[in-house]
Amino acid sequence: MKTVNCDVVIVGTGAAGLFCALSFPEHTNICMITKQQADESDSFLAQGGICMLRGEEDYP
């Protein structure tokens, strides 16, 4: 397990988690925990819009 020093831990990298991180001062050391790779999350895949997957075949 990797050990890091941080001021704040945010669990979740969805819209709420990202907004929370942006609400802290710039010098704050933030650790964000996600259940999968960040570039595989629905928020990343939405690219600024709403991501709605209707079935398993929706993933590339």
PDB file of N, CA and C in Angstrom:
ATOM      1  N   MET A   1       0.844  -1.176   0.000  1.00  0.00           N
ATOM      2  CA  MET A   1       0.000   0.000   0.000  1.00  0.00           C
ATOM      3  C   MET A   1       0.888   1.238   0.000  1.00  0.00           C
ATOM      4  N   LYS A   2       0.499   2.216  -0.785  1.00  0.00           N
ATOM      5  CA  LYS A   2       1.249   3.461  -0.889  1.00  0.00           C
ATOM      6  C   LYS A   2       0.813   4.435   0.212  1.00  0.00           C
ATOM      7  N   THR A   3       1.783   5.078   0.857  1.00  0.00           N
ATOM      8  CA  THR A   3       1.506   6.063   1.894  1.00  0.00           C
ATOM      9  C   THR A   3       1.793   7.457   1.350  1.00  0.00           C
ATOM     10  N   VAL A   4       0.847   8.379   1.554  1.00  0.00           N
ATOM     11  CA  VAL A   4       1.021   9.762   1.112  1.00  0.00           C
ATOM     12  C   VAL A   4       0.658  10.705   2.251  1.00  0.00           C
ATOM     13  N   ASN A   5       1.264  11.860   2.258  1.00  0.00           N
ATOM     14  CA  ASN A   5       0.921  12.908   3.217  1.00  0.00           C
ATOM     15  C   ASN A   5       0.010  13.903   2.522  1.00  0.00           C
ATOM     16  N   CYS A   6      -1.130  14.179   3.134  1.00  0.00           N
ATOM     17  CA  CYS A   6      -2.050  15.141   2.525  1.00  0.00           C
ATOM     18  C   CYS A   6      -2.815  15.881   3.618  1.00  0.00           C
ATOM     19  N   ASP A   7      -3.371  17.017   3.242  1.00  0.00           N
ATOM     20  CA  ASP A   7      -4.178  17.817   4.162  1.00  0.00           C
ATOM     21  C   ASP A   7      -5.630  17.360   4.172  1.00  0.00           C
ATOM     22  N   VAL A   8      -6.098  16.886   3.018  1.00  0.00           N
ATOM     23  CA  VAL A   8      -7.503  16.527   2.838  1.00  0.00           C
ATOM     24  C   VAL A   8      -7.585  15.233   2.040  1.00  0.00           C
ATOM     25  N   VAL A   9      -8.501  14.351   2.418  1.00  0.00           N
ATOM     26  CA  VAL A   9      -8.791  13.149   1.633  1.00  0.00           C
ATOM     27  C   VAL A   9     -10.228  13.249   1.151  1.00  0.00           C
ATOM     28  N   ILE A  10     -10.416  13.106  -0.159  1.00  0.00           N
ATOM     29  CA  ILE A  10     -11.747  13.126  -0.750  1.00  0.00           C
ATOM     30  C   ILE A  10     -11.993  11.755  -1.364  1.00  0.00           C
ATOM     31  N   VAL A  11     -13.062  11.094  -0.948  1.00  0.00           N
ATOM     32  CA  VAL A  11     -13.408   9.782  -1.486  1.00  0.00           C
ATOM     33  C   VAL A  11     -14.441   9.993  -2.575  1.00  0.00           C
ATOM     34  N   GLY A  12     -14.042   9.686  -3.804  1.00  0.00           N
ATOM     35  CA  GLY A  12     -14.933   9.848  -4.952  1.00  0.00           C
ATOM     36  C   GLY A  12     -14.425  10.931  -5.879  1.00  0.00           C
ATOM     37  N   THR A  13     -14.402  10.626  -7.167  1.00  0.00           N
ATOM     38  CA  THR A  13     -13.914  11.582  -8.152  1.00  0.00           C
ATOM     39  C   THR A  13     -15.011  11.967  -9.145  1.00  0.00           C
ATOM     40  N   GLY A  14     -16.241  11.870  -8.682  1.00  0.00           N
ATOM     41  CA  GLY A  14     -17.352  12.336  -9.504  1.00  0.00           C
ATOM     42  C   GLY A  14     -17.443  13.852  -9.437  1.00  0.00           C
ATOM     43  N   ALA A  15     -18.539  14.384  -9.935  1.00  0.00           N
ATOM     44  CA  ALA A  15     -18.713  15.838  -9.987  1.00  0.00           C
ATOM     45  C   ALA A  15     -18.610  16.465  -8.595  1.00  0.00           C
ATOM     46  N   ALA A  16     -19.221  15.835  -7.603  1.00  0.00           N
ATOM     47  CA  ALA A  16     -19.190  16.392  -6.246  1.00  0.00           C
ATOM     48  C   ALA A  16     -17.782  16.369  -5.669  1.00  0.00           C
ATOM     49  N   GLY A  17     -17.053  15.273  -5.867  1.00  0.00           N
ATOM     50  CA  GLY A  17     -15.685  15.177  -5.363  1.00  0.00           C
ATOM     51  C   GLY A  17     -14.762  16.179  -6.024  1.00  0.00           C
ATOM     52  N   LEU A  18     -14.898  16.339  -7.336  1.00  0.00           N
ATOM     53  CA  LEU A  18     -14.065  17.294  -8.067  1.00  0.00           C
ATOM     54  C   LEU A  18     -14.384  18.730  -7.651  1.00  0.00           C
ATOM     55  N   PHE A  19     -15.672  19.039  -7.483  1.00  0.00           N
ATOM     56  CA  PHE A  19     -16.058  20.379  -7.035  1.00  0.00           C
ATOM     57  C   PHE A  19     -15.525  20.652  -5.637  1.00  0.00           C
ATOM     58  N   CYS A  20     -15.595  19.642  -4.781  1.00  0.00           N
ATOM     59  CA  CYS A  20     -15.067  19.781  -3.418  1.00  0.00           C
ATOM     60  C   CYS A  20     -13.578  20.094  -3.463  1.00  0.00           C
ATOM     61  N   ALA A  21     -12.829  19.375  -4.287  1.00  0.00           N
ATOM     62  CA  ALA A  21     -11.383  19.601  -4.393  1.00  0.00           C
ATOM     63  C   ALA A  21     -11.081  21.016  -4.871  1.00  0.00           C
ATOM     64  N   LEU A  22     -11.861  21.497  -5.815  1.00  0.00           N
ATOM     65  CA  LEU A  22     -11.643  22.844  -6.342  1.00  0.00           C
ATOM     66  C   LEU A  22     -12.004  23.931  -5.331  1.00  0.00           C
ATOM     67  N   SER A  23     -12.764  23.570  -4.301  1.00  0.00           N
ATOM     68  CA  SER A  23     -13.191  24.547  -3.296  1.00  0.00           C
ATOM     69  C   SER A  23     -12.108  24.860  -2.268  1.00  0.00           C
ATOM     70  N   PHE A  24     -11.065  24.029  -2.203  1.00  0.00           N
ATOM     71  CA  PHE A  24      -9.983  24.262  -1.246  1.00  0.00           C
ATOM     72  C   PHE A  24      -8.987  25.263  -1.811  1.00  0.00           C
ATOM     73  N   PRO A  25      -8.253  25.950  -0.936  1.00  0.00           N
ATOM     74  CA  PRO A  25      -7.205  26.863  -1.413  1.00  0.00           C
ATOM     75  C   PRO A  25      -6.182  26.109  -2.273  1.00  0.00           C
ATOM     76  N   GLU A  26      -5.557  26.813  -3.175  1.00  0.00           N
ATOM     77  CA  GLU A  26      -4.644  26.213  -4.151  1.00  0.00           C
ATOM     78  C   GLU A  26      -3.476  25.481  -3.508  1.00  0.00           C
ATOM     79  N   HIS A  27      -3.017  25.934  -2.364  1.00  0.00           N
ATOM     80  CA  HIS A  27      -1.852  25.321  -1.711  1.00  0.00           C
ATOM     81  C   HIS A  27      -2.196  24.052  -0.925  1.00  0.00           C
ATOM     82  N   THR A  28      -3.466  23.676  -0.844  1.00  0.00           N
ATOM     83  CA  THR A  28      -3.892  22.503  -0.089  1.00  0.00           C
ATOM     84  C   THR A  28      -3.451  21.225  -0.798  1.00  0.00           C
ATOM     85  N   ASN A  29      -2.861  20.307  -0.046  1.00  0.00           N
ATOM     86  CA  ASN A  29      -2.439  19.018  -0.587  1.00  0.00           C
ATOM     87  C   ASN A  29      -3.612  18.048  -0.463  1.00  0.00           C
ATOM     88  N   ILE A  30      -4.221  17.687  -1.600  1.00  0.00           N
ATOM     89  CA  ILE A  30      -5.446  16.894  -1.620  1.00  0.00           C
ATOM     90  C   ILE A  30      -5.160  15.507  -2.181  1.00  0.00           C
ATOM     91  N   CYS A  31      -5.684  14.502  -1.519  1.00  0.00           N
ATOM     92  CA  CYS A  31      -5.611  13.119  -2.001  1.00  0.00           C
ATOM     93  C   CYS A  31      -7.035  12.697  -2.360  1.00  0.00           C
ATOM     94  N   MET A  32      -7.233  12.291  -3.615  1.00  0.00           N
ATOM     95  CA  MET A  32      -8.556  11.838  -4.057  1.00  0.00           C
ATOM     96  C   MET A  32      -8.504  10.342  -4.299  1.00  0.00           C
ATOM     97  N   ILE A  33      -9.494   9.636  -3.766  1.00  0.00           N
ATOM     98  CA  ILE A  33      -9.564   8.184  -3.891  1.00  0.00           C
ATOM     99  C   ILE A  33     -10.710   7.833  -4.828  1.00  0.00           C
ATOM    100  N   THR A  34     -10.419   6.987  -5.809  1.00  0.00           N
ATOM    101  CA  THR A  34     -11.429   6.558  -6.755  1.00  0.00           C
ATOM    102  C   THR A  34     -11.446   5.040  -6.833  1.00  0.00           C
ATOM    103  N   LYS A  35     -12.572   4.464  -7.206  1.00  0.00           N
ATOM    104  CA  LYS A  35     -12.688   3.007  -7.233  1.00  0.00           C
ATOM    105  C   LYS A  35     -12.091   2.381  -8.485  1.00  0.00           C
ATOM    106  N   GLN A  36     -11.713   3.194  -9.457  1.00  0.00           N
ATOM    107  CA  GLN A  36     -11.110   2.694 -10.692  1.00  0.00           C
ATOM    108  C   GLN A  36     -10.124   3.726 -11.206  1.00  0.00           C
ATOM    109  N   GLN A  37      -9.489   3.463 -12.320  1.00  0.00           N
ATOM    110  CA  GLN A  37      -8.572   4.437 -12.909  1.00  0.00           C
ATOM    111  C   GLN A  37      -9.347   5.717 -13.232  1.00  0.00           C
ATOM    112  N   ALA A  38      -8.744   6.858 -12.985  1.00  0.00           N
ATOM    113  CA  ALA A  38      -9.429   8.140 -13.192  1.00  0.00           C
ATOM    114  C   ALA A  38      -9.922   8.299 -14.623  1.00  0.00           C
ATOM    115  N   ASP A  39      -9.147   7.834 -15.615  1.00  0.00           N
ATOM    116  CA  ASP A  39      -9.562   7.992 -17.013  1.00  0.00           C
ATOM    117  C   ASP A  39     -10.607   6.974 -17.446  1.00  0.00           C
ATOM    118  N   GLU A  40     -11.065   6.119 -16.534  1.00  0.00           N
ATOM    119  CA  GLU A  40     -12.130   5.165 -16.819  1.00  0.00           C
ATOM    120  C   GLU A  40     -13.426   5.529 -16.099  1.00  0.00           C
ATOM    121  N   SER A  41     -13.424   6.625 -15.359  1.00  0.00           N
ATOM    122  CA  SER A  41     -14.604   7.011 -14.595  1.00  0.00           C
ATOM    123  C   SER A  41     -15.650   7.653 -15.501  1.00  0.00           C
ATOM    124  N   ASP A  42     -16.902   7.615 -15.084  1.00  0.00           N
ATOM    125  CA  ASP A  42     -17.974   8.203 -15.867  1.00  0.00           C
ATOM    126  C   ASP A  42     -17.797   9.709 -16.027  1.00  0.00           C
ATOM    127  N   SER A  43     -17.280  10.386 -14.990  1.00  0.00           N
ATOM    128  CA  SER A  43     -17.061  11.836 -15.089  1.00  0.00           C
ATOM    129  C   SER A  43     -16.041  12.162 -16.176  1.00  0.00           C
ATOM    130  N   PHE A  44     -14.982  11.368 -16.279  1.00  0.00           N
ATOM    131  CA  PHE A  44     -13.973  11.593 -17.316  1.00  0.00           C
ATOM    132  C   PHE A  44     -14.559  11.297 -18.696  1.00  0.00           C
ATOM    133  N   LEU A  45     -15.310  10.211 -18.802  1.00  0.00           N
ATOM    134  CA  LEU A  45     -15.876   9.819 -20.087  1.00  0.00           C
ATOM    135  C   LEU A  45     -16.917  10.823 -20.583  1.00  0.00           C
ATOM    136  N   ALA A  46     -17.584  11.521 -19.653  1.00  0.00           N
ATOM    137  CA  ALA A  46     -18.614  12.481 -20.038  1.00  0.00           C
ATOM    138  C   ALA A  46     -18.021  13.714 -20.706  1.00  0.00           C
ATOM    139  N   GLN A  47     -16.778  14.044 -20.423  1.00  0.00           N
ATOM    140  CA  GLN A  47     -16.077  15.171 -21.019  1.00  0.00           C
ATOM    141  C   GLN A  47     -16.877  16.469 -20.927  1.00  0.00           C
ATOM    142  N   GLY A  48     -17.439  16.714 -19.753  1.00  0.00           N
ATOM    143  CA  GLY A  48     -18.158  17.961 -19.530  1.00  0.00           C
ATOM    144  C   GLY A  48     -19.656  17.853 -19.706  1.00  0.00           C
ATOM    145  N   GLY A  49     -20.128  16.731 -20.174  1.00  0.00           N
ATOM    146  CA  GLY A  49     -21.566  16.528 -20.354  1.00  0.00           C
ATOM    147  C   GLY A  49     -22.052  15.436 -19.426  1.00  0.00           C
ATOM    148  N   ILE A  50     -23.210  14.920 -19.704  1.00  0.00           N
ATOM    149  CA  ILE A  50     -23.773  13.844 -18.900  1.00  0.00           C
ATOM    150  C   ILE A  50     -23.414  12.518 -19.551  1.00  0.00           C
ATOM    151  N   CYS A  51     -22.910  11.580 -18.768  1.00  0.00           N
ATOM    152  CA  CYS A  51     -22.556  10.253 -19.267  1.00  0.00           C
ATOM    153  C   CYS A  51     -23.610   9.267 -18.794  1.00  0.00           C
ATOM    154  N   MET A  52     -24.321   8.673 -19.725  1.00  0.00           N
ATOM    155  CA  MET A  52     -25.337   7.693 -19.356  1.00  0.00           C
ATOM    156  C   MET A  52     -25.099   6.435 -20.160  1.00  0.00           C
ATOM    157  N   LEU A  53     -24.714   5.385 -19.480  1.00  0.00           N
ATOM    158  CA  LEU A  53     -24.482   4.113 -20.140  1.00  0.00           C
ATOM    159  C   LEU A  53     -25.722   3.251 -19.951  1.00  0.00           C
ATOM    160  N   ARG A  54     -26.304   2.834 -21.042  1.00  0.00           N
ATOM    161  CA  ARG A  54     -27.545   2.058 -20.951  1.00  0.00           C
ATOM    162  C   ARG A  54     -27.292   0.557 -20.900  1.00  0.00           C
ATOM    163  N   GLY A  55     -26.128   0.122 -21.344  1.00  0.00           N
ATOM    164  CA  GLY A  55     -25.844  -1.306 -21.333  1.00  0.00           C
ATOM    165  C   GLY A  55     -24.356  -1.556 -21.455  1.00  0.00           C
ATOM    166  N   GLU A  56     -23.953  -2.796 -21.270  1.00  0.00           N
ATOM    167  CA  GLU A  56     -22.539  -3.138 -21.356  1.00  0.00           C
ATOM    168  C   GLU A  56     -21.949  -2.831 -22.720  1.00  0.00           C
ATOM    169  N   GLU A  57     -22.735  -2.893 -23.768  1.00  0.00           N
ATOM    170  CA  GLU A  57     -22.233  -2.625 -25.123  1.00  0.00           C
ATOM    171  C   GLU A  57     -21.946  -1.131 -25.369  1.00  0.00           C
ATOM    172  N   ASP A  58     -22.306  -0.270 -24.435  1.00  0.00           N
ATOM    173  CA  ASP A  58     -22.049   1.169 -24.576  1.00  0.00           C
ATOM    174  C   ASP A  58     -20.580   1.525 -24.376  1.00  0.00           C
ATOM    175  N   TYR A  59     -19.837   0.651 -23.672  1.00  0.00           N
ATOM    176  CA  TYR A  59     -18.396   0.896 -23.504  1.00  0.00           C
ATOM    177  C   TYR A  59     -17.676   0.536 -24.797  1.00  0.00           C
ATOM    178  N   PRO A  60     -16.644   1.335 -25.189  1.00  0.00           N
ATOM    179  CA  PRO A  60     -15.908   1.002 -26.417  1.00  0.00           C
ATOM    180  C   PRO A  60     -15.146  -0.306 -26.273  1.00  0.00           C
TER     181      PRO A  60
END
